[in-house]
Each structure stands twice: as C-alpha cells, then as structure tokens.
Coordinates of C-alpha atoms in Angstrom, one line a residue:
X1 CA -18.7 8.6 -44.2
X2 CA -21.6 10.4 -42.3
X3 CA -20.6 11.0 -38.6
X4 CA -23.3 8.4 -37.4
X5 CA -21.1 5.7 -39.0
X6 CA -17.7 7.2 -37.2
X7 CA -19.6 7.5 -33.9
X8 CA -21.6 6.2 -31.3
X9 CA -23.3 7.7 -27.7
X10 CA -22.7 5.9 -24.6
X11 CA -23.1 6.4 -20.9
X12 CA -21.6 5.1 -17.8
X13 CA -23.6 4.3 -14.5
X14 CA -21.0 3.5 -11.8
X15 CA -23.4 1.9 -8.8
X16 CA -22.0 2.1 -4.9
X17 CA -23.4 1.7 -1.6
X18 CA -23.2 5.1 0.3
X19 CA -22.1 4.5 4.2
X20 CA -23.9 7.7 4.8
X21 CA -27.4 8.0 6.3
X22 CA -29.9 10.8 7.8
X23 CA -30.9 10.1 11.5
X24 CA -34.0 11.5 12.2
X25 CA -34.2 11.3 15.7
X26 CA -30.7 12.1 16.5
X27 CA -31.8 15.5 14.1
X28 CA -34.2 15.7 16.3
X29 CA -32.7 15.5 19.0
X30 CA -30.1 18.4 18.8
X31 CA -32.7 20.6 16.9
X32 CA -34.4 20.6 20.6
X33 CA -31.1 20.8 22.3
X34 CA -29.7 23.8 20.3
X35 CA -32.4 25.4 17.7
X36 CA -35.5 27.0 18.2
X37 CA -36.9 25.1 15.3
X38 CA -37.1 21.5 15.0
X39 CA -36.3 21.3 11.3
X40 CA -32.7 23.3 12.1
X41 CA -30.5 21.1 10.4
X42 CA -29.7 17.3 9.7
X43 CA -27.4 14.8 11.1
X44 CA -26.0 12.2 8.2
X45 CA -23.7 9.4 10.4
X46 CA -21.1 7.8 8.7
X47 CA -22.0 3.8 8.7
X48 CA -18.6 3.0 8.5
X49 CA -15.3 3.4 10.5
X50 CA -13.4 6.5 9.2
X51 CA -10.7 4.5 8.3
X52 CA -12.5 1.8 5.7
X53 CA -9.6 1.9 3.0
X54 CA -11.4 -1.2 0.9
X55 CA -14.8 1.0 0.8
X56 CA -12.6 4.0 -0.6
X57 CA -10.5 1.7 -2.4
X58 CA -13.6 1.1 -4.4
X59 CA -15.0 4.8 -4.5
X60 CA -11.2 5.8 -6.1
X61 CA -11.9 3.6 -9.1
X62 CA -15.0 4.6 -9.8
X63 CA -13.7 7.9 -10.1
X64 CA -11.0 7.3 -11.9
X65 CA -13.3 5.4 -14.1
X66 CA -15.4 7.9 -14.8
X67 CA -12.4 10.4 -15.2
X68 CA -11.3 8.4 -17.9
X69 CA -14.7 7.7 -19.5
X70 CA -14.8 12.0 -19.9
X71 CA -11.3 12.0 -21.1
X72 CA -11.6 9.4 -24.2
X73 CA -15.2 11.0 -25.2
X74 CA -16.9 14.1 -26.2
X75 CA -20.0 15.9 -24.7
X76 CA -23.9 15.1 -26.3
X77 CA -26.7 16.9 -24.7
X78 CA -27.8 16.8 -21.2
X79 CA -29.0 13.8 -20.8
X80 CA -25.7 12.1 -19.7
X81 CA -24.6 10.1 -23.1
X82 CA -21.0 11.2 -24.5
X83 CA -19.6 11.1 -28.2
X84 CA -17.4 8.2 -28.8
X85 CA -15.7 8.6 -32.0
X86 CA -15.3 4.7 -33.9
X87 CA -11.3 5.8 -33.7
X88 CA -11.3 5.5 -30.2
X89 CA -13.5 2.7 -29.2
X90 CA -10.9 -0.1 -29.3
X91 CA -8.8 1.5 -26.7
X92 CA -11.7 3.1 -24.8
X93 CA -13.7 -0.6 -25.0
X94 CA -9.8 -2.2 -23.5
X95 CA -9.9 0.7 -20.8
X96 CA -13.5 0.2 -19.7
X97 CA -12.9 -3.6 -19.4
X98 CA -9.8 -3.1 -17.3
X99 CA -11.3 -0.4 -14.6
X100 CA -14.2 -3.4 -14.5
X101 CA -12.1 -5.9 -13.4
X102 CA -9.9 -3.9 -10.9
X103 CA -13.6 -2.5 -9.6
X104 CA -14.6 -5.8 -9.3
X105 CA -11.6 -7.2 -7.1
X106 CA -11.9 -4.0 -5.1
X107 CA -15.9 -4.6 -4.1
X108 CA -15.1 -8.4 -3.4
X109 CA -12.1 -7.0 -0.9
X110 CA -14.6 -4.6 1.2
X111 CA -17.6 -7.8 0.6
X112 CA -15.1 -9.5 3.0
X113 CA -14.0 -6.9 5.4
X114 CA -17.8 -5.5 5.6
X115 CA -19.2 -8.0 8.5
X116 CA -15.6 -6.5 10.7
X117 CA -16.5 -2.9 9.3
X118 CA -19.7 -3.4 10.5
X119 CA -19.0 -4.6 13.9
X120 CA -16.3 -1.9 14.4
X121 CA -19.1 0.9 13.5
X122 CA -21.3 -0.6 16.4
X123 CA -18.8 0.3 19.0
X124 CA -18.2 3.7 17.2
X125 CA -21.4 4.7 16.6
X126 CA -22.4 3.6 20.1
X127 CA -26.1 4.3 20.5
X128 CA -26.9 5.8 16.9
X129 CA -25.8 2.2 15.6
X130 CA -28.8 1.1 13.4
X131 CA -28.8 -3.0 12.2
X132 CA -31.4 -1.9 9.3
X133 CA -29.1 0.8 8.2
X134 CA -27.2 -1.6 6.6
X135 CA -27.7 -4.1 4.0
X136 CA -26.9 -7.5 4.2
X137 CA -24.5 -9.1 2.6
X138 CA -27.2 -10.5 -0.2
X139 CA -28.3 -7.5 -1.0
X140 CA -24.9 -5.0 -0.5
X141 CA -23.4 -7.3 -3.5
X142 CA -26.3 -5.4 -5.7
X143 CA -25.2 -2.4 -4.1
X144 CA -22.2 -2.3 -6.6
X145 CA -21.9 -2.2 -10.1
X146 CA -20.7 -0.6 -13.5
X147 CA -23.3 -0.5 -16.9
X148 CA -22.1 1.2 -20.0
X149 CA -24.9 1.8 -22.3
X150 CA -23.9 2.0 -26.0
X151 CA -26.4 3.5 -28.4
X152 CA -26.0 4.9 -32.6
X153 CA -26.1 8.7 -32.9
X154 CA -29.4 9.9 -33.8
X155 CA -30.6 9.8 -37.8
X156 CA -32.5 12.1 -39.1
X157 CA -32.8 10.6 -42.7
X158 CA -34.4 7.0 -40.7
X159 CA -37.2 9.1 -39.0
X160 CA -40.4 7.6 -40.4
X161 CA -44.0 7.9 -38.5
X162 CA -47.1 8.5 -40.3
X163 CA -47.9 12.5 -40.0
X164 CA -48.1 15.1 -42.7
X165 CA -44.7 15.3 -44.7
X166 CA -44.0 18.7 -43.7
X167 CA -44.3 18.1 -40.2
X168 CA -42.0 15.1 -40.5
X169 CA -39.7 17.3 -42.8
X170 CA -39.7 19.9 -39.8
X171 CA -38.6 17.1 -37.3
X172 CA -35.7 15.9 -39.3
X173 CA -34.3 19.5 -39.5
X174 CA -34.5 19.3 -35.7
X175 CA -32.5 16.4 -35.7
X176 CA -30.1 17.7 -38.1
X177 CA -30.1 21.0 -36.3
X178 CA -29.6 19.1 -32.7
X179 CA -26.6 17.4 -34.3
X180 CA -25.0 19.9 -35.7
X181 CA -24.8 22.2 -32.8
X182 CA -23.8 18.7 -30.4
X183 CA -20.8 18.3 -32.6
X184 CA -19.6 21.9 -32.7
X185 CA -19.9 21.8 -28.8
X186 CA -17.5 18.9 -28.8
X187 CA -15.6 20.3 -31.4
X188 CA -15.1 22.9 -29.1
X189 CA -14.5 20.6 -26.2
X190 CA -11.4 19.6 -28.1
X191 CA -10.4 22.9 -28.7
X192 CA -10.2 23.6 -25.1
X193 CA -8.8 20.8 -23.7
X194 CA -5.6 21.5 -26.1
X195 CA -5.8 25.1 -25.4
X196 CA -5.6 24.6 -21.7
X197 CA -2.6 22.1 -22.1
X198 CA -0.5 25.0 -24.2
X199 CA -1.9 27.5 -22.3
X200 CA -0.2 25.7 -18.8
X201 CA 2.9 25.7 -21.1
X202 CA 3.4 29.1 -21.6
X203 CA 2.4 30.1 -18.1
X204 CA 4.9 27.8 -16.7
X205 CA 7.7 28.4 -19.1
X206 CA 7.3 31.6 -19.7
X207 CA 9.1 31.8 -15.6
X208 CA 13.1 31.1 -16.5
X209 CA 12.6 30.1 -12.7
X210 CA 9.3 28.6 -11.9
X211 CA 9.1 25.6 -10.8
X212 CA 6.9 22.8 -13.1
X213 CA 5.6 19.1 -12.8
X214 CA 6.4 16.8 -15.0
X215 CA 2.7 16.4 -15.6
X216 CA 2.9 19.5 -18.1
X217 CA 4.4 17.7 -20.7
X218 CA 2.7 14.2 -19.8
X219 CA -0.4 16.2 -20.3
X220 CA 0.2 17.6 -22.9
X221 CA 0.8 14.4 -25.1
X222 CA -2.0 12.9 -23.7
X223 CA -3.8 15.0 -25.5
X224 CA -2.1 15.2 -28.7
X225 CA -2.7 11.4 -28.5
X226 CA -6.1 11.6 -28.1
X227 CA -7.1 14.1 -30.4
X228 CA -7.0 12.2 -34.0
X229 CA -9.2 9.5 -32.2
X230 CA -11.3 12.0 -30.9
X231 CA -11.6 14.7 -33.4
X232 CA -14.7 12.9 -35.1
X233 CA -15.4 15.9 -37.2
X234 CA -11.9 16.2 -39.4
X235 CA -11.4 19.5 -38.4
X236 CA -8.4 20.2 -40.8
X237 CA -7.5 23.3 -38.4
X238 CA -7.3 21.0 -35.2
X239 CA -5.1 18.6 -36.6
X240 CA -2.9 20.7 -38.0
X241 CA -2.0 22.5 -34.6
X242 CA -2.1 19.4 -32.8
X243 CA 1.0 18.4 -35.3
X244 CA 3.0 21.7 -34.1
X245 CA 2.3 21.3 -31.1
X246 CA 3.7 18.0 -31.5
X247 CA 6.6 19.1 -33.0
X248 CA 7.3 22.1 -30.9
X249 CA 6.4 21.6 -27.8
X250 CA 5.7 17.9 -26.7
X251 CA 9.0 16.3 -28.5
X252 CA 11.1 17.9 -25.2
X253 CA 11.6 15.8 -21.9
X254 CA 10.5 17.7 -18.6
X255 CA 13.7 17.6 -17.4
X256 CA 15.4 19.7 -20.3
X257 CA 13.4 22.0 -20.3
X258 CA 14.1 22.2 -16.4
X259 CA 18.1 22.3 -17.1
X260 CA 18.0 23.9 -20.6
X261 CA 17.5 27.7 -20.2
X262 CA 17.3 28.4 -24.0
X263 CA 15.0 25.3 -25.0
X264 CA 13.0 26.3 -22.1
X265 CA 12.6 30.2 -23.5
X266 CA 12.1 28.9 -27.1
X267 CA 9.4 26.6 -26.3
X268 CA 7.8 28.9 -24.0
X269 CA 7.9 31.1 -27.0
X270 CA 6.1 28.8 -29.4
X271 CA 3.6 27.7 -27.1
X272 CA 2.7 31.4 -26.8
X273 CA 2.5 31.7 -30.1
X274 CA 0.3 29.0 -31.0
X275 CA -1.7 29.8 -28.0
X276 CA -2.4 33.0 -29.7
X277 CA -3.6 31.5 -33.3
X278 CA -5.8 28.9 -31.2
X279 CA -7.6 31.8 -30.1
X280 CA -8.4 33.3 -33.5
X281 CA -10.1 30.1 -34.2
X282 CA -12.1 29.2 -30.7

C-alpha cells in the first residue's frame, strides 16, 4: 500500500470566547497619568470575575483536546494539518468524539452561569464595565465550537492540468519531494518522542536515590502503545526498539523499581543503553 492509502491530514480548530478586551480610553488614560507618550502601553480587562471556574472549565478541555490531537498524530507542513496514520483513526475518531461531548456540556454549564458572570463583572469592573463588550447570549453560543477537518494526503500521480508535460512532470517531483521530506520529519517526530521517554528513564534511574513519578513509566507505555499506530512509514528500526523497550523497561511497575534496588540499576542500565543505539540512528 502507498502511504496515501494508510494516511490521511486533518486539523483541529477549537473556537472560544476570550473574556479579555483592550480599553482604549482607560490606555489612554494612564498613558497621560504615567508616560510621556500616549501610545505607552495597553490595558486588556478581564470581562470576567477571576474566579469563573465554568469559563476555565471549558478552556481546560480544549487544551486537553488539542494535547491529545498532537499526541495521536504526526507533524505535515506549516499550514496546521497533522498525519493521521489509518492505524490510529478508530481510536483517535472515539477520542475526538468524547472531548466533544464533555466540551459541549462544559460550554452549556458557563451558557447558564454567564448572565451571573456578567452581573458580577459589573460590580468588579466598576466604571470600565462595558455592556457591548460582551456578546449576548445568541451570539456567545457561536462563540464556541470544535471542527476537525479531514482531508487525503496529497497525490502526485492524480495531478492532471493542461501545461507542457515537463512542467507537469517537474510539479509532481515537488509533490513527491514535499512528501518525502513530511514523512521523514514525522518519522523523526516518533523518534524523539520515544527517545525523550528512555532518555527520562535513565536520568531518573540512573539516581539509586532520586526520587521519580509514576508518570515515567505511564509515559513511557503510552508511547510504546502509540507507536505501531503511528509509525505510518514501517520503519523496521523503530519497531524493533519499541519491542525492547517493551520488554526491558516498560514491563516493571513504578513501585518496584522504587523498592527494588537491583531492578532499578539494571533497567537504568538498559535504558542507557538503548538510549545510546537510538542515537546512532536519529
């Protein structure tokens, strides 16, 4: 199979009202007080009450939406679309629809608090309190919102326009060209993330005393999860370290490794080592 048929692009836009908003006159207004300039800075007041835990309930999933979103893809250009191998869409597609419907509950939650949020802001904000700084209630349910865009990789062999044959045989060379280098950055996107996740390893094992999370090893099979859905590529080299590291590292529980001295030192040993033979190949 070509890697346009175990692959697609897509992109996430995650929408949200921001309770922030530049005052002019009060900018103004201390530029005159303070500066000798009356372009010296600029005041943004918060529209909301420091305290508005359903309007950064909401903000939280979005992030950890999108935080998910860059962990179960790989990176494609600049333009903001990620590779998402065919091996990983089921459970990225099942992820996706779950942040949704928890973002969804969490927007209708602050929808209901926003006419007391609102009213509380007034006596906060005192005489910067604007009525057209905020949207009403018709138009702050647009405010909100979560699109993923899902488009097939780029083909150069289905580029067809009518031009001279070897400009159109230069074009698709581009393509192919543009690909290839997309796919070894995300290649080596892989790479990193399970270098980083041994790498942690050996820095925290390596210290018969230090002191570790149990995050290091959650991490660390996270990844080793992740990486035959997302190694798109088949890079033989990639999977076969992912196995050690499988085998040697990930198959001990945090807490032996905490009360074992000698599984600590040996794993901290093989983690070095295949630290080491990652780097020959990155």
């Amino acid at each position: 199979m070509s890697l346009k048929d175990k692959a697609m692009l897509v992109g996430l836009t995650i929408k949200a009202w921001v309770a922030r908003k530049y005052d002019q006159a009060i900018s103004l207004e201390i530029s005159e007080m303070h500066a000798k300039t009356n372009d010296a800075g600029r005041f943004n007041k918060h529209l909301l009450p420091g305290k508005a835990e359903s309007y950064e309930a909401v903000l939280k999933k979005g992030r950890e939406l999108r935080a998910f979103y860059y962990e179960n893809t790989l990176p494609w250009s600049k333009e903001g679309h990620r590779i998402l191998p065919a091996a990983n869409y089921q459970d990225f597609a099942d992820g996706v629809r779950r942040f949704k419907r928890e973002y969804e509950i969490l927007v209708q939650d602050f929808l209901r608090e926003y006419p007391m949020l609102k009213e509380e802001a007034k006596v906060l904000l005192n005489g910067m309190y604007r009525e057209a700084d905020y949207p009403s209630m018709e138009d702050m349910v647009g405010k909100f919102g979560l699109e993923l865009e899902v488009l097939p990789l780029p083909d150069a062999d289905d580029f067809r326009v009518m031009i001279a044959d070897n400009e159109v045989d230069g074009i698709r060379k581009e393509i192919h060209d543009r690909m290839a280098k997309e796919f070894d950055a995300a290649n080596r996107d892989l790479w990193m993330r399970l270098r980083v996740a041994v790498g942690n390893m050996v820095g925290r094992l390596s210290d018969p005393n230090g002191i570790f999370r149990d995050s290091l090893v959650d991490n660390l099979r996270d990844i080793i999860d992740l990486v035959p859905k997302l190694n798109v590529t088949g890079d033989a080299k990639l999977t076969e370290i992912t196995e050690n590291c499988a085998k040697a590292l990930a198959v001990h529980e945090p807490q032996t490794l905490r009360d074992n001295i000698v599984v600590r030192s040996q794993v901290a040993a093989q983690a070095k080592e295949i630290a080491q033979i990652m780097d020959a190949f990155m």
